[in-house]
mmCIF file of C-alpha atoms and ligand atoms in Angstrom:
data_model
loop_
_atom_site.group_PDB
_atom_site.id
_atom_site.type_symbol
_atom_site.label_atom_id
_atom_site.label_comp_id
_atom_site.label_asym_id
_atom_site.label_seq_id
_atom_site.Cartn_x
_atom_site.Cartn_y
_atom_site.Cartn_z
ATOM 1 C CA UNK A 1 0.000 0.000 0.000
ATOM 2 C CA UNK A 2 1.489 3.559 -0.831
ATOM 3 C CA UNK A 3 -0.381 6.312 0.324
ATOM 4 C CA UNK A 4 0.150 10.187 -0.517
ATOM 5 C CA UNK A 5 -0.634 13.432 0.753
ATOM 6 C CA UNK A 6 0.234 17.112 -0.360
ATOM 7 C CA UNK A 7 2.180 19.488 2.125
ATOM 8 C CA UNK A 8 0.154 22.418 1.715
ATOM 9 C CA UNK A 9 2.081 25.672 1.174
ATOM 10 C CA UNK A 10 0.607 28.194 4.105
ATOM 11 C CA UNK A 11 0.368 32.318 3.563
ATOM 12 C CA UNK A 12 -0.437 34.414 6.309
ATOM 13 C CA UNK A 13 -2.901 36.931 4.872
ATOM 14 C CA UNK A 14 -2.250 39.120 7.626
ATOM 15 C CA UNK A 15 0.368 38.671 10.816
ATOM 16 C CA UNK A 16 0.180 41.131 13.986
ATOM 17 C CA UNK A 17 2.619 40.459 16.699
ATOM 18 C CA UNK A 18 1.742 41.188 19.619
ATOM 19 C CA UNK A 19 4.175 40.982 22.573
ATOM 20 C CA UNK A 20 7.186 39.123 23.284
ATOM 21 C CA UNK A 21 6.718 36.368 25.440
ATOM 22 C CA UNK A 22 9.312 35.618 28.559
ATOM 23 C CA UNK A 23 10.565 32.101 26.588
ATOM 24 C CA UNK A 24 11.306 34.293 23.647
ATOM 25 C CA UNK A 25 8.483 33.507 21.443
ATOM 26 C CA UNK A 26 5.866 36.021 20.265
ATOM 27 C CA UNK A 27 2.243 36.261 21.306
ATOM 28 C CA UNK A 28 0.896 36.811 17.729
ATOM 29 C CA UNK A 29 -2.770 37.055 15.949
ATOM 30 C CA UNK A 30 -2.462 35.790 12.074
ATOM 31 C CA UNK A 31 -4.616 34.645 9.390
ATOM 32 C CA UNK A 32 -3.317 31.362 8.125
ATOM 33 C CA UNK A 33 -4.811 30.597 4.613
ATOM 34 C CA UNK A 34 -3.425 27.690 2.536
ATOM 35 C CA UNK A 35 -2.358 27.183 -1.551
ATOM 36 C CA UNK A 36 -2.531 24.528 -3.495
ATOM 37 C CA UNK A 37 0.893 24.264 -4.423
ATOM 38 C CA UNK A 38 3.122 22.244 -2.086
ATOM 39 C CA UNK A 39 5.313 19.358 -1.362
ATOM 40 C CA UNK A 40 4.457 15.646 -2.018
ATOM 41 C CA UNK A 41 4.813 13.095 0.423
ATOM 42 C CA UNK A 42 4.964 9.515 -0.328
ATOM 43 C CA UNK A 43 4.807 6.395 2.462
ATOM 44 C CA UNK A 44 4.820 2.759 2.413
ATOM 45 C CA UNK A 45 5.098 0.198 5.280
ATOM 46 C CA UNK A 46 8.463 -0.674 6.013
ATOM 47 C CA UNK A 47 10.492 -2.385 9.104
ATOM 48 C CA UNK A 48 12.252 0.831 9.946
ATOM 49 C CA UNK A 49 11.351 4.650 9.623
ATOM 50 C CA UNK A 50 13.359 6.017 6.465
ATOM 51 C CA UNK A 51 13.026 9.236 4.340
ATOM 52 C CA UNK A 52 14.676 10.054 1.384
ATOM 53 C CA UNK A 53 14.522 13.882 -0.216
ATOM 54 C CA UNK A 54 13.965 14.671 -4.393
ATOM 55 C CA UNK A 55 13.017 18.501 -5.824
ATOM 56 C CA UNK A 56 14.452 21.927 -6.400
ATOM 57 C CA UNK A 57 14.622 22.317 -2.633
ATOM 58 C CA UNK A 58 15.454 18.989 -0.845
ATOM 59 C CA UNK A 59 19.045 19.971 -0.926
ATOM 60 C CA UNK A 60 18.440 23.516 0.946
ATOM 61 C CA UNK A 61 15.971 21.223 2.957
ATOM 62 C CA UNK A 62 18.860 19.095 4.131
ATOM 63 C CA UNK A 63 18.981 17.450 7.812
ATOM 64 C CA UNK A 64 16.452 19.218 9.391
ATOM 65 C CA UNK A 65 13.911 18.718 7.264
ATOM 66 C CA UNK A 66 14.796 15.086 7.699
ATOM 67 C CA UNK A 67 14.467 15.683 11.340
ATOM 68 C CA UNK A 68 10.441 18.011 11.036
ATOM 69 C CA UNK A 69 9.218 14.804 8.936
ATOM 70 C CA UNK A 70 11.401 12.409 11.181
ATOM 71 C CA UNK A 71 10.073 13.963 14.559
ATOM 72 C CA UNK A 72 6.846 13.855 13.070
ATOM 73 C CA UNK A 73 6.346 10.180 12.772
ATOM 74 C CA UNK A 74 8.188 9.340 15.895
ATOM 75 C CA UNK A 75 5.875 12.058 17.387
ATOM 76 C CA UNK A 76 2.690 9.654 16.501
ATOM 77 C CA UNK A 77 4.011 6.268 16.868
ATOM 78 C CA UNK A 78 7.831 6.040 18.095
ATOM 79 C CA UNK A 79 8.256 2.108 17.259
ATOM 80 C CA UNK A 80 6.331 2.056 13.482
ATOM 81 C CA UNK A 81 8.222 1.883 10.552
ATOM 82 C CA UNK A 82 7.868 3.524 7.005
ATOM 83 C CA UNK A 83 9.594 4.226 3.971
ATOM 84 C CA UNK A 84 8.910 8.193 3.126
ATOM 85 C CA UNK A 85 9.676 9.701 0.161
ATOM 86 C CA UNK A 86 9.598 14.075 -0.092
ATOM 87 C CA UNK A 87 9.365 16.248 -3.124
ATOM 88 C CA UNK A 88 10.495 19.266 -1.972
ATOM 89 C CA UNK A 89 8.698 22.187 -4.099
ATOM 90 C CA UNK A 90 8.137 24.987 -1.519
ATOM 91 C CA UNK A 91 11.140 27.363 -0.555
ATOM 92 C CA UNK A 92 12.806 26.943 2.641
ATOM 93 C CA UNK A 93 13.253 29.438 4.946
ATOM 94 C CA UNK A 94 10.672 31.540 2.877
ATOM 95 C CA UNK A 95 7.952 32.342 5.091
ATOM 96 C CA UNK A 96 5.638 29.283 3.280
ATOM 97 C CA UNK A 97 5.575 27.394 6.031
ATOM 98 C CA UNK A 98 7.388 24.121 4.022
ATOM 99 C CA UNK A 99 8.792 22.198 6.883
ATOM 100 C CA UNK A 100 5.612 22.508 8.944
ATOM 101 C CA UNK A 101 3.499 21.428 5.891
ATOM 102 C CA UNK A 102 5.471 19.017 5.670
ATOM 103 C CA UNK A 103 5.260 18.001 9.653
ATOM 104 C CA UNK A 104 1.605 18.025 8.922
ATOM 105 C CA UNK A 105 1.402 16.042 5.910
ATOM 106 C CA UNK A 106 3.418 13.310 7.509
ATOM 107 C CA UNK A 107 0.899 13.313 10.160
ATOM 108 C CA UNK A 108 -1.826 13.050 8.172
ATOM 109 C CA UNK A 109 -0.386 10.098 5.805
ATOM 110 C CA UNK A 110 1.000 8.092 8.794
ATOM 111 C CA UNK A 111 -2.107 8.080 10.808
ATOM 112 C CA UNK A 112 -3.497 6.636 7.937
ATOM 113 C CA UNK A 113 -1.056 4.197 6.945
ATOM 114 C CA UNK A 114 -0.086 2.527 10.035
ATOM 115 C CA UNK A 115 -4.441 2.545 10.986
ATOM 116 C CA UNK A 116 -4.029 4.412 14.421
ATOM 117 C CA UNK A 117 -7.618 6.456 12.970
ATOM 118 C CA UNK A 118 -6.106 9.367 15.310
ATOM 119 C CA UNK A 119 -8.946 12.025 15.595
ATOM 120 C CA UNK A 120 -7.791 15.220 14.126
ATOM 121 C CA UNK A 121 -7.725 17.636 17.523
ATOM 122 C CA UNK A 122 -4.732 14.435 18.350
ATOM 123 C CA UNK A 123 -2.900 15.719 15.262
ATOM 124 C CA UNK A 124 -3.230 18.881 15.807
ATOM 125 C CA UNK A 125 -1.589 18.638 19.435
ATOM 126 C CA UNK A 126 0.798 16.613 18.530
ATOM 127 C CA UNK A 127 1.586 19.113 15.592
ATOM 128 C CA UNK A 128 1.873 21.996 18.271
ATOM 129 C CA UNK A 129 4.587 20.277 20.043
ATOM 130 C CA UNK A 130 6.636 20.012 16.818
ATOM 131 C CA UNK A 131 6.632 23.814 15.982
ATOM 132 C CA UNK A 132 3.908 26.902 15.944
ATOM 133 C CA UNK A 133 2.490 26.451 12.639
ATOM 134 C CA UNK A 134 2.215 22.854 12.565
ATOM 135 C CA UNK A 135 -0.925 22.793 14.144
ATOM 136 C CA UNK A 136 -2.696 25.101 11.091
ATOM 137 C CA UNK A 137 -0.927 23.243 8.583
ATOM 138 C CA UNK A 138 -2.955 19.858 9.731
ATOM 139 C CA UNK A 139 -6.097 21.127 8.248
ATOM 140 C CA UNK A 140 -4.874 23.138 6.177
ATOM 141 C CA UNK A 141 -7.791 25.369 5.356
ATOM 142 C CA UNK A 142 -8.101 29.307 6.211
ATOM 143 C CA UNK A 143 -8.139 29.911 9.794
ATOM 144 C CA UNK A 144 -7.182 32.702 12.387
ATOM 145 C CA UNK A 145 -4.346 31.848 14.712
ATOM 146 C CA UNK A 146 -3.378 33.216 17.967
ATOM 147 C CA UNK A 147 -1.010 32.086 21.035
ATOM 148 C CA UNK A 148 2.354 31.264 18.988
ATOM 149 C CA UNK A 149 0.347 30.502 15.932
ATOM 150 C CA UNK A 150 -1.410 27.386 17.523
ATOM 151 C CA UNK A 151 -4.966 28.464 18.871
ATOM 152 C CA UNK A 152 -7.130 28.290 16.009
ATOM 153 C CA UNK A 153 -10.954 29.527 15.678
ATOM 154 C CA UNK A 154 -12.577 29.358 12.436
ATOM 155 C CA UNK A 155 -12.340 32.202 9.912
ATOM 156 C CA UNK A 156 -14.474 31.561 6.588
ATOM 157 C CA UNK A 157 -13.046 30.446 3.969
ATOM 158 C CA UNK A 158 -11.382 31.907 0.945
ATOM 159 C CA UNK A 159 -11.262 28.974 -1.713
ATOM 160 C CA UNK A 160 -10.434 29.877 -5.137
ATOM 161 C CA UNK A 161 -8.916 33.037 -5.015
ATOM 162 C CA UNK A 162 -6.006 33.032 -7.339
ATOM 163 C CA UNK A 163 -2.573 33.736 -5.451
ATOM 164 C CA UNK A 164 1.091 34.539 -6.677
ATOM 165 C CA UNK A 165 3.476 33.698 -4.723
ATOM 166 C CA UNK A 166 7.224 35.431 -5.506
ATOM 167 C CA UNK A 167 10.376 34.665 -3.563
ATOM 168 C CA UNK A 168 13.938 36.333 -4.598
ATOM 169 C CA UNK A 169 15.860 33.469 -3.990
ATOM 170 C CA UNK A 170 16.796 34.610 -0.543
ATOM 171 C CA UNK A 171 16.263 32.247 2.310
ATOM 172 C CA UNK A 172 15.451 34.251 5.321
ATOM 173 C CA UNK A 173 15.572 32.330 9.045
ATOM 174 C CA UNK A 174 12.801 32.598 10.683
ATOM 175 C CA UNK A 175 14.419 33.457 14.611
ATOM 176 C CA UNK A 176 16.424 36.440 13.809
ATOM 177 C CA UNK A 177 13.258 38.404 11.992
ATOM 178 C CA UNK A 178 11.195 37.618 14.772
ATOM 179 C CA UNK A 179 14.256 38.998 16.686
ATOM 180 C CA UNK A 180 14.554 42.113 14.787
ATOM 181 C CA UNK A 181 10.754 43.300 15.790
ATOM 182 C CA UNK A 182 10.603 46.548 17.506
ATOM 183 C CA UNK A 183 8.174 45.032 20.531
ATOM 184 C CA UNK A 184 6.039 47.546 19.643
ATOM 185 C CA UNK A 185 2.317 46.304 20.060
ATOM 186 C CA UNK A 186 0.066 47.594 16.811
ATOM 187 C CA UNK A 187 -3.250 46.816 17.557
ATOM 188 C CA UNK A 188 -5.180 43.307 17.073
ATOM 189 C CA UNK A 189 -6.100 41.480 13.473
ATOM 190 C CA UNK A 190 -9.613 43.036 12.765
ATOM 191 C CA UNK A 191 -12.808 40.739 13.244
ATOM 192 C CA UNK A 192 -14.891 40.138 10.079
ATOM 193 C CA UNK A 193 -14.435 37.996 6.848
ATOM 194 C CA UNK A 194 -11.315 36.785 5.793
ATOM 195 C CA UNK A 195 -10.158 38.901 2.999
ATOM 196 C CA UNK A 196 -12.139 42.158 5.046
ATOM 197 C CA UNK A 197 -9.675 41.229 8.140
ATOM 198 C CA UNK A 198 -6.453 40.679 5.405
ATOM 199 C CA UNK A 199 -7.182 44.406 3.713
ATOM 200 C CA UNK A 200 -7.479 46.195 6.842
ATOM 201 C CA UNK A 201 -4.213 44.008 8.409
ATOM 202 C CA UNK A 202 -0.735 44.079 8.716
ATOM 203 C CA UNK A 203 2.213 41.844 8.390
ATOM 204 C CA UNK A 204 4.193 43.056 11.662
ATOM 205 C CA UNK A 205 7.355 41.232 10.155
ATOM 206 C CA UNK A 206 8.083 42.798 6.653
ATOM 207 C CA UNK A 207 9.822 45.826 8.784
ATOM 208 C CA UNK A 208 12.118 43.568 10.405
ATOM 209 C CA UNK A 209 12.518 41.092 7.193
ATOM 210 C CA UNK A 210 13.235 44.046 5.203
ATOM 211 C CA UNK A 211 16.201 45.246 7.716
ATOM 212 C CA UNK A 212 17.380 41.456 6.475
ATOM 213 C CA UNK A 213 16.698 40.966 2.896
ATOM 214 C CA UNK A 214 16.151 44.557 1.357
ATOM 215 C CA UNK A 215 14.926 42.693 -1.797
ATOM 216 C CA UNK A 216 11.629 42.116 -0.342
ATOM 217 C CA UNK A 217 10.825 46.052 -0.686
ATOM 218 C CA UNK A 218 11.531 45.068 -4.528
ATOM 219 C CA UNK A 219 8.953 42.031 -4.618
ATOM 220 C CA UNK A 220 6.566 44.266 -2.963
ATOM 221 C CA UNK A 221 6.775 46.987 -5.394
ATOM 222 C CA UNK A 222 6.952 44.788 -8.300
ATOM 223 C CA UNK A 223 3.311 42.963 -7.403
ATOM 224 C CA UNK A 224 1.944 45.632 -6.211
ATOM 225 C CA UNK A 225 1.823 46.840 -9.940
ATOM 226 C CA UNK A 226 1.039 43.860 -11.776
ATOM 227 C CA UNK A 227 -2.723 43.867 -13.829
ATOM 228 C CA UNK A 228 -5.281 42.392 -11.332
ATOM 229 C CA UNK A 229 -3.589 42.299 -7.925
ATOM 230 C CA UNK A 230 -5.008 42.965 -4.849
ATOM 231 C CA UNK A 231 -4.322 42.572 -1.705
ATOM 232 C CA UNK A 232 -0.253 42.654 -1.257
ATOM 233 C CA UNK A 233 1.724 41.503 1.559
ATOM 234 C CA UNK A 234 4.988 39.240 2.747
ATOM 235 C CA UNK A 235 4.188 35.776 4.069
ATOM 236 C CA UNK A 236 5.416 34.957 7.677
ATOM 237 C CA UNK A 237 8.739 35.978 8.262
ATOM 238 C CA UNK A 238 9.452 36.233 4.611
ATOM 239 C CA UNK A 239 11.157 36.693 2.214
ATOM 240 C CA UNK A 240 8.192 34.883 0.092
ATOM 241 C CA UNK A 241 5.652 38.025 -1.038
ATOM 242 C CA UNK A 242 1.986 37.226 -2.460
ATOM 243 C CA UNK A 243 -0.812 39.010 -4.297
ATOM 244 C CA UNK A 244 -4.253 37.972 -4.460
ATOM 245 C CA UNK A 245 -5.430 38.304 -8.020
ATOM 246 C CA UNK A 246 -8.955 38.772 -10.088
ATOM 247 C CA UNK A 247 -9.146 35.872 -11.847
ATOM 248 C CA UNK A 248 -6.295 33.077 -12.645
ATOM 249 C CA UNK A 249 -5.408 34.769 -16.128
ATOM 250 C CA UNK A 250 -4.037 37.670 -14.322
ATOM 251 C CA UNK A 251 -2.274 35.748 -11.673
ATOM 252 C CA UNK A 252 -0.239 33.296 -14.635
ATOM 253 C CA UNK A 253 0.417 36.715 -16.345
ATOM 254 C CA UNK A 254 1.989 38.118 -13.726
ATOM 255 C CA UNK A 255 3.632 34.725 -13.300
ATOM 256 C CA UNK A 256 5.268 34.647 -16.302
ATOM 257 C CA UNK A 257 6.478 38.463 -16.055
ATOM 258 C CA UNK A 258 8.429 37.804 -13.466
ATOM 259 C CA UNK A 259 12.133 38.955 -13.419
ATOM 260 C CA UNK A 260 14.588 36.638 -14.076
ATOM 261 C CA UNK A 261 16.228 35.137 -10.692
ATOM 262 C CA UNK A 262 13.207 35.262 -8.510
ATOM 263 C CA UNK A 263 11.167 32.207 -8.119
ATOM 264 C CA UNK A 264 7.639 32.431 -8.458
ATOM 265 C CA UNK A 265 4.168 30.150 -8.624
ATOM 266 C CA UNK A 266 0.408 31.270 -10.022
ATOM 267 C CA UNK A 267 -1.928 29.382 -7.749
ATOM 268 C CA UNK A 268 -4.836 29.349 -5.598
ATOM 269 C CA UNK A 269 -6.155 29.282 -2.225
ATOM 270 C CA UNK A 270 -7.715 25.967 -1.158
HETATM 271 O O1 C5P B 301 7.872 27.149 16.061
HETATM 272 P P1 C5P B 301 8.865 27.279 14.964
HETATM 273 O O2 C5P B 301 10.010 26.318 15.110
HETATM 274 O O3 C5P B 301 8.263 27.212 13.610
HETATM 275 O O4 C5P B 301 9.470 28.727 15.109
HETATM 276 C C1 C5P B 301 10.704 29.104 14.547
HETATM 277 C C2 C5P B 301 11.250 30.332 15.288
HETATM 278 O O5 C5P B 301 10.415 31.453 15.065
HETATM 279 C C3 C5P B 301 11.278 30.177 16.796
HETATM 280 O O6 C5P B 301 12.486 29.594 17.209
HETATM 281 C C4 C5P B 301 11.160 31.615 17.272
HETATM 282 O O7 C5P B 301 12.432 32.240 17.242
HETATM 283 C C5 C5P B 301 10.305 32.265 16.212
HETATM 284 N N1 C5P B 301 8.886 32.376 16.593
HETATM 285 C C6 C5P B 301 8.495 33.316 17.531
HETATM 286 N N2 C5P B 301 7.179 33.449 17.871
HETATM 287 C C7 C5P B 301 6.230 32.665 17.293
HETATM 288 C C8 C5P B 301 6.607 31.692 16.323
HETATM 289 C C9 C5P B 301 7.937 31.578 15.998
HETATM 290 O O8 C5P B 301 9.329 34.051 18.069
HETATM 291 N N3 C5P B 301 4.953 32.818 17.641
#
């Protein structure tokens, strides 16, 4: 039996920070939506737990996206075995959320192939423990996020809506940006509808990204100008920036006006 799932890549429409908490995290408020696009995972039975790594990024992925996948599947049953095989699509360190898709999806795929029937809330604990957006990524559908990113209440969803995402081929950690935030508390992500929330919102990291990877002001700029975008914004901690488009012409358009050196992907929200 060989089973599959997708590792979802995750925007955050909007991301307000909030405080920063004594263990060094941040108290945050964010709207998680997810693309289509994303890694595959492959399993199939095996004596001993195994993974081996193909695509543009399993190389950049290297050991510690072994160890997200690894620590996954120990995480769930520490004495099953399986042989798991990644194609690694999504950027890493690039705001997308890859390695905790990825967390998620082997989740997901092992709970089914080994039979434990694990009720999602399980997962989605178990997915906490692993890292803050692991929990989101388990569903993978829009949702608001607060705590470190792991408290999740339903925000409606925003299916369809055709997304570009654009990365300059930087990879930007995650810590340091977080790091670089000014503690200055901006006010909480609006209530409402999805996109209504997004519009109004913020993404409380681009300052400190930007301080990082300069580029990112040129990504901005660059979709904010493209026929049929929307809303605007860099994902997470960056250096990935989106626009939501009009329809999907507009978005593969844009895609394929994109300068040379920068990696990009037309999609849409699931
Ligand atoms: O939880 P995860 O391993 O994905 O987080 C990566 C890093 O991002 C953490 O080590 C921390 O420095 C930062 N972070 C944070 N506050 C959050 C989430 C992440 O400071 N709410």
């Amino acid at each position: 039996m060989i089973l599959t799932e997708t590792a979802y890549a995750k925007v955050n429409l909007a991301l307000h920070v909030r405080a920063r908490m004594p263990d060094g995290y941040h108290a945050l408020e964010t709207l998680f939506a997810f693309t289509r696009f994303g890694d595959t995972l492959v399993a199939e039975r095996a004596e001993t737990l195994g993974l081996t790594l193909e695509g543009e990024y399993s190389e950049a992925a290297g050991p510690d996206q072994d160890n997200l996948v690894l620590r996954a599947a120990r995480a769930l049953a520490p004495d099953l075995g399986a042989r798991l095989h990644l194609t690694k699509r999504i950027p890493v360190a690039a705001g997308l959320g890859g390695g905790s898709a990825d967390a998620a999806a082997a989740l997901r795929l092992l709970n089914r192939l080994w039979g434990l029937n694990r009720p999602i809330e399980d997962l989605e604990a178990i997915g906490a423990m692993l890292g803050a957006d692991v929990a989101a990524c388990i569903r993978s559908e829009t949702v608001r996020g607060s705590g470190r990113g792991e408290l999740l209440e339903f925000a409606p969803p925003v299916t369809d809506t055709p997304i570009l995402l654009v990365n300059p081929r930087v990879a930007v950690p995650t810590g340091p940006v977080f790091k670089g935030w000014d503690r200055t508390d901006r006010g909480p992500l609006p209530e409402g509808g999805t996109l209504e929330a997004a519009l109004i919102g913020r993404n409380d990291l681009e300052a400190p990204a930007l301080a990082i990877a300069p580029v990112i002001a040129d990504v901005l700029a660059w979709l904010q100008v493209q026929p049929g975008a929307g809303l605007t914004r860099m994902s997470g901690s960056g250096a990935t920036c989106f626009a939501l488009f009009v329809d999907d012409a507009a978005a593969q358009a844009a895609a394929r006006a994109v300068p040379n050196g920068w990696w990009a992907t037309a999609t849409q929200l699931r």
